[in-house]
Short mmCIF file of C-alpha atoms and ligand atoms in Angstrom, two decimals:
data_model
loop_
_atom_site.label_atom_id
_atom_site.label_comp_id
_atom_site.label_asym_id
_atom_site.label_seq_id
_atom_site.Cartn_x
_atom_site.Cartn_y
_atom_site.Cartn_z
CA UNK A 94 -89.69 -55.61 -103.59
CA UNK A 95 -86.17 -56.38 -102.51
CA UNK A 96 -84.61 -59.48 -104.05
CA UNK A 97 -81.41 -61.11 -102.73
CA UNK A 98 -79.06 -63.34 -104.75
CA UNK A 99 -77.25 -66.03 -102.77
CA UNK A 100 -73.71 -67.22 -103.38
CA UNK A 101 -74.04 -71.01 -103.85
CA UNK A 102 -72.40 -73.53 -101.56
CA UNK A 103 -70.51 -76.79 -102.28
CA UNK A 104 -69.20 -77.37 -105.76
CA UNK A 105 -71.96 -75.42 -107.50
CA UNK A 106 -70.47 -72.88 -109.95
CA UNK A 107 -73.77 -71.40 -111.18
CA UNK A 108 -75.46 -68.30 -109.74
CA UNK A 109 -79.23 -67.69 -109.90
CA UNK A 110 -78.89 -64.22 -111.45
CA UNK A 111 -75.89 -62.77 -113.37
CA UNK A 112 -75.29 -59.02 -113.69
CA UNK A 113 -76.93 -58.88 -117.11
CA UNK A 114 -80.18 -60.06 -115.58
CA UNK A 115 -79.78 -57.68 -112.56
CA UNK A 116 -80.42 -54.90 -115.06
CA UNK A 117 -83.68 -56.58 -116.13
CA UNK A 118 -84.79 -56.81 -112.47
CA UNK A 119 -84.02 -53.11 -111.96
CA UNK A 120 -86.21 -52.24 -114.96
CA UNK A 121 -89.03 -54.12 -113.19
CA UNK A 122 -88.59 -51.64 -110.21
CA UNK A 123 -87.05 -54.39 -108.06
CA UNK A 124 -84.24 -53.56 -105.69
CA UNK A 125 -81.39 -56.10 -105.93
CA UNK A 126 -78.96 -57.26 -103.29
CA UNK A 127 -76.25 -59.84 -104.03
CA UNK A 128 -74.07 -61.72 -101.61
CA UNK A 129 -70.38 -60.79 -101.90
CA UNK A 130 -68.65 -63.14 -104.44
CA UNK A 131 -72.10 -64.47 -105.56
CA UNK A 132 -71.04 -64.80 -109.18
CA UNK A 133 -67.33 -65.34 -108.96
CA UNK A 134 -67.43 -69.03 -109.98
CA UNK A 135 -69.60 -68.02 -113.00
CA UNK A 136 -66.98 -65.35 -113.98
CA UNK A 137 -69.04 -62.38 -112.80
CA UNK A 138 -67.28 -60.02 -110.38
CA UNK A 139 -68.76 -57.99 -107.56
CA UNK A 140 -67.97 -54.82 -109.56
CA UNK A 141 -70.02 -56.25 -112.53
CA UNK A 142 -72.99 -56.67 -110.15
CA UNK A 143 -72.48 -53.22 -108.67
CA UNK A 144 -72.28 -51.69 -112.15
CA UNK A 145 -75.59 -53.36 -113.00
CA UNK A 146 -77.22 -51.74 -109.95
CA UNK A 147 -76.98 -54.44 -107.26
CA UNK A 148 -75.74 -53.73 -103.74
CA UNK A 149 -73.17 -56.23 -102.46
CA UNK A 150 -73.84 -57.41 -98.94
CA UNK A 151 -72.81 -60.14 -96.49
CA UNK A 152 -74.90 -63.35 -96.32
CA UNK A 153 -76.31 -62.22 -92.97
CA UNK A 154 -77.42 -58.86 -94.37
CA UNK A 155 -78.81 -60.55 -97.53
CA UNK A 156 -81.16 -62.76 -95.57
CA UNK A 157 -82.07 -59.94 -93.21
CA UNK A 158 -82.97 -57.36 -95.87
CA UNK A 159 -84.44 -59.41 -98.75
CA UNK A 160 -88.13 -60.16 -99.18
CA UNK A 161 -87.38 -62.79 -101.81
CA UNK A 162 -84.18 -64.84 -101.90
CA UNK A 163 -82.98 -66.51 -105.08
CA UNK A 164 -80.55 -69.42 -105.33
CA UNK A 165 -79.82 -72.35 -107.61
CA UNK A 166 -79.89 -75.02 -104.85
CA UNK A 167 -81.66 -74.87 -101.49
CA UNK A 168 -79.53 -72.67 -99.16
CA UNK A 169 -77.47 -74.18 -96.40
CA UNK A 170 -79.05 -75.93 -93.42
CA UNK A 171 -77.55 -73.33 -91.06
CA UNK A 172 -79.24 -70.43 -92.90
CA UNK A 173 -82.70 -71.73 -91.88
CA UNK A 174 -82.50 -70.08 -88.44
CA UNK A 175 -81.99 -66.67 -90.07
CA UNK A 176 -85.10 -66.90 -92.30
CA UNK A 177 -88.30 -65.25 -91.05
CA UNK A 178 -92.01 -65.73 -91.51
CA UNK A 179 -93.37 -64.29 -94.73
CA UNK A 180 -90.01 -64.36 -96.58
CA UNK A 181 -89.96 -66.05 -99.98
CA UNK A 182 -87.29 -68.43 -101.18
CA UNK A 183 -87.00 -69.44 -104.83
CA UNK A 184 -84.68 -72.27 -105.90
CA UNK A 185 -84.52 -75.70 -107.48
CA UNK A 186 -86.03 -77.76 -104.70
CA UNK A 187 -85.74 -81.52 -105.48
CA UNK A 188 -88.54 -82.09 -102.97
CA UNK A 189 -87.95 -85.83 -102.41
CA UNK A 190 -84.19 -85.40 -101.73
CA UNK A 191 -84.82 -82.35 -99.49
CA UNK A 192 -87.92 -83.50 -97.65
CA UNK A 193 -86.49 -82.85 -94.12
CA UNK A 194 -85.19 -79.48 -95.08
CA UNK A 195 -88.57 -78.58 -96.50
CA UNK A 196 -90.41 -79.71 -93.39
CA UNK A 197 -88.24 -77.45 -91.22
CA UNK A 198 -88.59 -74.37 -93.42
CA UNK A 199 -92.37 -74.97 -93.55
CA UNK A 200 -92.55 -74.54 -89.83
CA UNK A 201 -90.80 -71.19 -90.14
CA UNK A 202 -93.57 -69.80 -92.37
CA UNK A 203 -91.27 -69.22 -95.32
CA UNK A 204 -92.86 -69.46 -98.79
CA UNK A 205 -90.93 -71.77 -101.04
CA UNK A 206 -91.14 -71.42 -104.84
CA UNK A 207 -89.67 -74.52 -106.52
CA UNK A 208 -88.27 -73.79 -109.93
CA UNK A 209 -88.30 -77.53 -110.76
CA UNK A 210 -92.06 -77.61 -110.29
CA UNK A 211 -92.89 -74.96 -112.97
CA UNK A 212 -95.58 -76.73 -115.01
CA UNK A 213 -94.39 -78.02 -118.46
CA UNK A 214 -97.06 -76.03 -120.31
CA UNK A 215 -96.73 -73.81 -123.35
CA UNK A 216 -97.42 -70.65 -121.30
CA UNK A 217 -94.65 -71.61 -118.85
CA UNK A 218 -92.04 -72.58 -121.51
CA UNK A 219 -90.00 -69.44 -121.02
CA UNK A 220 -89.77 -70.16 -117.24
CA UNK A 221 -88.83 -73.84 -117.57
CA UNK A 222 -85.53 -74.25 -115.82
CA UNK A 223 -85.57 -78.05 -116.18
CA UNK A 224 -85.50 -77.64 -119.99
CA UNK A 225 -82.74 -74.99 -119.92
CA UNK A 226 -80.51 -77.16 -117.69
CA UNK A 227 -81.32 -80.32 -119.73
CA UNK A 228 -80.20 -78.44 -122.85
CA UNK A 229 -76.83 -77.75 -121.20
CA UNK A 230 -76.51 -81.35 -119.96
CA UNK A 231 -77.33 -82.91 -123.35
CA UNK A 232 -74.73 -80.62 -125.10
CA UNK A 233 -71.97 -81.19 -122.53
CA UNK A 234 -72.53 -84.95 -122.32
CA UNK A 235 -71.77 -85.35 -126.04
CA UNK A 236 -68.70 -83.11 -125.87
CA UNK A 237 -67.38 -85.01 -122.87
CA UNK A 238 -67.86 -88.33 -124.65
CA UNK A 239 -66.24 -86.99 -127.80
CA UNK A 240 -63.15 -85.76 -125.93
CA UNK A 241 -62.73 -89.17 -124.15
CA UNK A 242 -63.43 -91.39 -127.15
CA UNK A 243 -60.20 -92.71 -128.68
CA UNK A 244 -61.80 -92.19 -132.13
CA UNK A 245 -63.14 -89.38 -134.36
CA UNK A 246 -66.86 -88.55 -134.36
CA UNK A 247 -67.08 -87.65 -138.10
CA UNK A 248 -66.20 -89.73 -141.10
CA UNK A 249 -62.86 -88.86 -142.67
CA UNK A 250 -61.59 -89.76 -146.09
CA UNK A 251 -57.92 -88.92 -146.11
CA UNK A 252 -54.69 -90.04 -147.73
CA UNK A 253 -54.14 -92.07 -144.54
CA UNK A 254 -57.27 -94.04 -145.19
CA UNK A 255 -60.98 -93.85 -144.50
CA UNK A 256 -62.23 -93.37 -140.91
CA UNK A 257 -65.76 -94.52 -140.21
CA UNK A 258 -68.02 -92.18 -138.29
CA UNK A 259 -68.64 -92.89 -134.59
CA UNK A 260 -71.91 -94.47 -133.63
CA UNK A 261 -73.82 -92.78 -130.82
CA UNK A 262 -76.71 -94.44 -129.03
CA UNK A 263 -79.06 -92.14 -127.11
CA UNK A 264 -81.43 -93.54 -124.48
CA UNK A 265 -84.33 -91.20 -123.79
CA UNK A 266 -85.29 -88.39 -126.16
CA UNK A 267 -86.50 -85.70 -123.77
CA UNK A 268 -84.95 -82.25 -123.75
CA UNK A 269 -81.38 -83.50 -122.92
CA UNK A 270 -81.62 -86.46 -125.26
CA UNK A 271 -82.82 -84.37 -128.22
CA UNK A 272 -80.05 -81.85 -127.60
CA UNK A 273 -77.56 -84.75 -127.55
CA UNK A 274 -78.91 -85.98 -130.89
CA UNK A 275 -78.40 -82.52 -132.41
CA UNK A 276 -74.86 -82.11 -131.12
CA UNK A 277 -73.74 -85.63 -132.03
CA UNK A 278 -75.15 -85.18 -135.55
CA UNK A 279 -73.38 -81.80 -135.89
CA UNK A 280 -70.13 -83.54 -134.99
CA UNK A 281 -70.75 -86.04 -137.74
CA UNK A 282 -71.75 -89.19 -135.74
CA UNK A 283 -74.34 -91.76 -136.79
CA UNK A 284 -77.05 -91.51 -134.12
CA UNK A 285 -79.63 -94.05 -132.94
CA UNK A 286 -82.27 -93.26 -130.33
CA UNK A 287 -84.57 -95.16 -127.99
CA UNK A 288 -87.62 -93.72 -126.23
CA UNK A 289 -90.89 -95.08 -124.95
CA UNK A 290 -92.88 -92.04 -126.14
CA UNK A 291 -93.82 -92.41 -129.79
CA UNK A 292 -94.41 -88.58 -129.92
CA UNK A 293 -90.62 -88.01 -130.14
CA UNK A 294 -90.13 -90.15 -133.23
CA UNK A 295 -90.62 -87.30 -135.72
CA UNK A 296 -88.39 -84.95 -133.67
CA UNK A 297 -85.55 -87.50 -133.60
CA UNK A 298 -85.88 -88.01 -137.37
CA UNK A 299 -85.91 -84.26 -138.09
CA UNK A 300 -82.63 -83.93 -136.19
CA UNK A 301 -81.06 -86.67 -138.32
CA UNK A 302 -81.24 -89.49 -135.75
CA UNK A 303 -82.70 -92.97 -136.34
CA UNK A 304 -85.51 -93.82 -133.96
CA UNK A 305 -85.53 -97.45 -132.86
CA UNK A 306 -89.04 -98.51 -131.97
CA UNK A 307 -89.80 -101.25 -129.46
CA UNK A 308 -93.42 -102.32 -129.87
CA UNK A 309 -95.82 -102.39 -126.96
CA UNK A 310 -94.68 -99.29 -124.99
CA UNK A 311 -97.12 -98.07 -122.35
CA UNK A 312 -98.09 -94.38 -122.73
CA UNK A 313 -100.38 -92.40 -120.46
CA UNK A 314 -101.95 -89.10 -121.51
CA UNK A 315 -102.46 -88.31 -117.77
CA UNK A 316 -98.68 -88.34 -117.23
CA UNK A 317 -98.46 -84.86 -118.69
CA UNK A 318 -96.13 -85.77 -121.54
CA UNK A 319 -93.77 -87.74 -119.28
CA UNK A 320 -92.86 -91.47 -119.58
CA UNK A 321 -94.48 -94.07 -117.31
CA UNK A 322 -93.13 -97.34 -115.92
CA UNK A 323 -93.13 -100.19 -118.50
CA UNK A 324 -94.28 -103.78 -118.20
CA UNK A 325 -91.68 -106.54 -117.52
CA UNK A 326 -92.31 -108.00 -121.00
CA UNK A 327 -91.61 -104.63 -122.65
CA UNK A 328 -88.50 -104.11 -120.50
CA UNK A 329 -87.08 -107.46 -121.58
CA UNK A 330 -87.75 -106.76 -125.29
CA UNK A 331 -86.22 -103.26 -124.96
CA UNK A 332 -83.17 -104.51 -123.09
CA UNK A 333 -82.46 -107.09 -125.82
CA UNK A 334 -82.64 -104.52 -128.54
CA UNK A 335 -80.61 -102.00 -126.59
CA UNK A 336 -77.97 -104.67 -125.97
CA UNK A 337 -77.69 -105.23 -129.77
CA UNK A 338 -77.38 -101.45 -130.56
CA UNK A 339 -74.96 -100.76 -127.61
CA UNK A 340 -72.57 -103.44 -128.80
CA UNK A 341 -72.41 -101.64 -132.15
CA UNK A 342 -72.08 -98.19 -130.55
CA UNK A 343 -68.94 -96.19 -129.60
CA UNK A 344 -70.83 -93.81 -127.27
CA UNK A 345 -74.01 -94.17 -125.23
CA UNK A 346 -75.67 -91.01 -123.80
CA UNK A 347 -78.26 -92.18 -121.21
CA UNK A 348 -80.95 -89.68 -120.30
CA UNK A 349 -84.09 -91.78 -119.57
CA UNK A 350 -86.06 -90.68 -116.50
CA UNK A 351 -89.48 -91.17 -114.96
CA UNK A 352 -90.48 -88.25 -112.74
CA UNK A 353 -90.47 -89.06 -109.00
CA UNK A 354 -89.18 -92.62 -109.66
CA UNK A 355 -85.92 -94.45 -109.95
CA UNK A 356 -84.42 -94.17 -113.51
CA UNK A 357 -85.16 -97.26 -115.65
CA UNK A 358 -82.24 -99.66 -115.96
CA UNK A 359 -81.63 -99.99 -119.69
CA UNK A 360 -77.95 -101.02 -120.00
CA UNK A 361 -77.16 -104.23 -118.16
CA UNK A 362 -73.69 -105.05 -116.86
CA UNK A 363 -73.47 -107.95 -119.41
CA UNK A 364 -74.16 -105.39 -122.19
CA UNK A 365 -71.23 -103.18 -120.95
CA UNK A 366 -69.00 -106.27 -120.93
CA UNK A 367 -69.85 -106.82 -124.63
CA UNK A 368 -69.22 -103.21 -125.68
CA UNK A 369 -66.05 -102.25 -127.59
CA UNK A 370 -63.11 -101.32 -125.36
CA UNK A 371 -62.63 -97.56 -125.51
CA UNK A 372 -66.36 -96.88 -125.69
CA UNK A 373 -67.84 -94.20 -123.51
CA UNK A 374 -71.15 -94.11 -121.60
CA UNK A 375 -72.35 -90.79 -120.17
CA UNK A 376 -75.26 -91.50 -117.76
CA UNK A 377 -77.18 -88.29 -117.08
CA UNK A 378 -79.69 -90.28 -114.99
CA UNK A 379 -76.97 -91.04 -112.42
CA UNK A 380 -78.52 -89.16 -109.50
CA UNK A 381 -81.74 -91.18 -109.76
CA UNK A 382 -79.93 -94.51 -109.97
CA UNK A 383 -78.64 -94.39 -113.53
CA UNK A 384 -79.78 -96.08 -116.78
CA UNK A 385 -76.69 -98.27 -116.71
CA UNK A 386 -76.41 -100.89 -114.04
CA UNK A 387 -72.75 -100.08 -113.38
CA UNK A 388 -73.08 -96.32 -113.08
CA UNK A 389 -71.78 -94.74 -109.89
CA UNK A 390 -73.24 -91.28 -109.27
CA UNK A 391 -70.62 -88.48 -109.36
CA UNK A 392 -67.85 -90.84 -110.53
CA UNK A 393 -66.03 -91.74 -113.72
CA UNK A 394 -65.10 -95.44 -113.83
CA UNK A 395 -63.57 -97.76 -116.37
CA UNK A 396 -64.90 -101.32 -116.62
CA UNK A 397 -63.89 -103.79 -119.38
CA UNK A 398 -62.21 -100.82 -121.08
CA UNK A 399 -65.52 -98.89 -121.20
CA UNK A 400 -65.60 -95.47 -119.47
CA UNK A 401 -68.82 -94.86 -117.56
CA UNK A 402 -69.43 -91.33 -116.43
CA UNK A 403 -72.21 -90.95 -113.84
CA UNK A 404 -72.89 -87.23 -113.90
CA UNK A 405 -76.05 -85.22 -113.32
CA UNK A 406 -74.44 -81.80 -112.72
CA UNK A 407 -73.13 -80.83 -116.15
CA UNK A 408 -74.88 -77.35 -115.94
CA UNK A 409 -72.47 -76.40 -113.14
CA UNK A 410 -69.55 -77.08 -115.57
CA UNK A 411 -70.88 -74.46 -117.93
CA UNK A 412 -71.74 -71.79 -115.39
CA UNK A 413 -71.82 -68.67 -117.61
CA UNK A 414 -74.52 -69.71 -120.08
CA UNK A 415 -76.25 -72.04 -117.61
CA UNK A 416 -76.62 -69.11 -115.17
CA UNK A 417 -77.77 -66.84 -117.94
CA UNK A 418 -80.53 -69.25 -118.97
CA UNK A 419 -81.42 -69.86 -115.29
CA UNK A 420 -81.72 -66.14 -114.60
CA UNK A 421 -83.81 -65.47 -117.68
CA UNK A 422 -86.18 -68.24 -116.68
CA UNK A 423 -86.55 -66.68 -113.16
CA UNK A 424 -87.20 -63.26 -114.61
CA UNK A 425 -89.94 -64.63 -116.91
CA UNK A 426 -91.49 -66.28 -113.83
CA UNK A 427 -91.28 -63.03 -111.83
CA UNK A 428 -93.02 -61.19 -114.68
CA UNK A 429 -96.27 -62.96 -113.86
CA UNK A 430 -95.86 -62.36 -110.13
CA UNK A 431 -94.79 -58.70 -109.91
CA UNK A 432 -96.76 -55.60 -110.89
CA UNK A 433 -95.34 -52.53 -112.70
CA UNK A 434 -94.26 -50.95 -109.39
CA UNK A 435 -92.26 -54.09 -108.49
CA UNK A 436 -94.76 -55.28 -105.91
CA UNK A 437 -95.20 -59.03 -105.50
CA UNK A 438 -98.63 -60.59 -105.81
CA UNK A 439 -98.71 -64.40 -105.42
CA UNK A 440 -102.01 -65.16 -107.11
CA UNK A 441 -102.71 -68.78 -106.21
CA UNK A 442 -105.47 -68.91 -108.88
CA UNK A 443 -102.72 -68.76 -111.52
CA UNK A 444 -101.80 -72.34 -112.52
CA UNK A 445 -98.12 -71.59 -112.90
CA UNK A 446 -97.85 -69.85 -109.52
CA UNK A 447 -99.94 -72.48 -107.83
CA UNK A 448 -97.97 -75.34 -109.39
CA UNK A 449 -94.60 -73.75 -108.52
CA UNK A 450 -95.44 -72.88 -104.89
CA UNK A 451 -94.28 -75.76 -102.73
CA UNK A 452 -95.15 -74.10 -99.44
CA UNK A 453 -97.09 -71.01 -98.49
CA UNK A 454 -98.61 -70.00 -95.09
CA UNK A 455 -97.12 -73.15 -93.52
CA UNK A 456 -99.04 -75.42 -95.93
CA UNK A 457 -98.08 -77.55 -98.94
CA UNK A 458 -99.68 -75.98 -102.04
CA UNK A 459 -98.41 -77.67 -105.23
CA UNK A 460 -100.24 -80.90 -105.99
CA UNK A 461 -97.03 -82.42 -107.44
CA UNK A 462 -95.14 -81.78 -104.12
CA UNK A 463 -98.01 -83.34 -102.20
CA UNK A 464 -97.89 -86.41 -104.47
CA UNK A 465 -94.07 -86.67 -104.41
CA UNK A 466 -93.95 -86.43 -100.59
CA UNK A 467 -97.15 -88.28 -100.02
CA UNK A 468 -98.52 -85.49 -97.79
CA UNK A 469 -101.82 -83.54 -97.65
P1 LIG B 207 -87.33 -86.67 -118.66
O1 LIG B 207 -86.04 -86.07 -118.21
O2 LIG B 207 -88.38 -86.95 -117.68
O3 LIG B 207 -86.99 -88.09 -119.39
C1 LIG B 207 -86.13 -88.14 -120.51
C2 LIG B 207 -86.70 -89.06 -121.55
O4 LIG B 207 -86.56 -90.39 -121.11
C3 LIG B 207 -88.19 -88.83 -121.88
O5 LIG B 207 -88.26 -88.52 -123.27
C4 LIG B 207 -88.76 -90.19 -121.56
O6 LIG B 207 -89.85 -90.56 -122.38
C5 LIG B 207 -87.63 -91.13 -121.67
N1 LIG B 207 -87.75 -92.43 -121.03
C6 LIG B 207 -88.29 -92.72 -119.84
N2 LIG B 207 -88.30 -94.05 -119.60
C7 LIG B 207 -87.71 -94.65 -120.69
C8 LIG B 207 -87.42 -95.94 -121.01
N3 LIG B 207 -87.71 -96.98 -120.28
N4 LIG B 207 -86.79 -96.19 -122.23
C9 LIG B 207 -86.49 -95.18 -123.05
N5 LIG B 207 -86.76 -93.89 -122.80
C10 LIG B 207 -87.35 -93.57 -121.61
O7 LIG B 207 -87.94 -85.80 -119.81
P2 LIG B 207 -87.93 -84.27 -120.11
O8 LIG B 207 -86.77 -83.88 -120.93
O9 LIG B 207 -88.09 -83.59 -118.82
O10 LIG B 207 -89.26 -84.07 -120.96
C11 LIG B 207 -90.46 -84.72 -120.58
C12 LIG B 207 -91.65 -84.24 -121.34
O11 LIG B 207 -91.91 -82.88 -121.03
C13 LIG B 207 -91.53 -84.32 -122.81
O12 LIG B 207 -92.81 -84.71 -123.35
C14 LIG B 207 -91.27 -82.93 -123.27
O13 LIG B 207 -91.65 -82.66 -124.56
C15 LIG B 207 -92.13 -82.23 -122.26
N6 LIG B 207 -91.72 -80.86 -122.10
C16 LIG B 207 -92.66 -79.86 -122.22
C17 LIG B 207 -92.28 -78.54 -122.09
C18 LIG B 207 -93.26 -77.41 -122.22
O14 LIG B 207 -94.27 -77.54 -122.93
N7 LIG B 207 -92.99 -76.32 -121.53
C19 LIG B 207 -90.98 -78.25 -121.84
C20 LIG B 207 -90.03 -79.26 -121.70
C21 LIG B 207 -90.44 -80.59 -121.84
#
């Protein structure tokens, strides 16, 4: 098989495969092409790719010669005309956001593998790009908050007096939230955590955080480990308690999400007005509406002296390791799709392949895509 690596468009600094992972593909008997300057924003030069065994080509040639194309984000709209029937595209899809794009490429007969649809099962853990990128986001969110906060994170006892540790409130203890707990604790902060899934209580405690329980949370085993929408009564109770804890906090890291839905609003504007001036809120749920009522996606704003960062693209700010994790996840996925001679076999009986395939033979395959887009 011939695999092609795109150079990303827009502000994206990651690349789907770095030179280190090109070598792994070559060992799988896969021929690798990479678009000229594919890795330059992730600090990987064309000569690094060439040394690892990739051939550097123009975008036109890449699309023409590759059987499978890899990218972080869906390729540009204008590339669609160059794709041909039977070609395979593998990227993070965001099906709801890219519904029209997907409809068009479906008509072309291109197979789309959506890396954000890899099932969250134990067998698929090594292919789980959402977890890898959430790890980066949780880490970076805390560092960003620490650098903006006009106070120390750790406690200090010095000749100049005692400095109390910063208090960090984390909303949502999924992969990003738990990473944020770990980093904030390593920096010496006191950490409190809210989540609606009781299963994370022990994990939060083992990382040194305090889990704040709100009674009456709705949980649904059929949601596959994800959170579900809560009742109005629960929301009110939770908002009151969050208000109390946010007023005491110096930093809030907001990560709460419900798949396919708008993010729950957990921090009201009145709460922000009561927070200490100089406090920092980092809202990782910004692209789905934000957990804070005042969040503006892609912007950093200051209201009542509180800095609110609405940012969902931290992985692009750490392109070297984010791309490395991304590439390793792709390689682990390819290992279940490619035989020892490097020939691709998309076995739709395999739950991971089936769940990840958004479109094949001009039809929607993944049940989750069908549900998200409300199509058959
Ligand atoms: P996510 O990004 O969907 O949500 C982040 C967190 O926000 C979740 O913990 C969720 O419970 C929480 N949340 C949602 N609504 C909330 C509210 N109103 N108040 C407070 N918190 C709220 O989560 P994620 O990081 O993608 O992880 C989701 C699940 O997937 C978890 O159970 C995780 O353990 C599981 N998972 C499994 C695997 C695997 O087995 N391969 C890999 C990664 C994650």
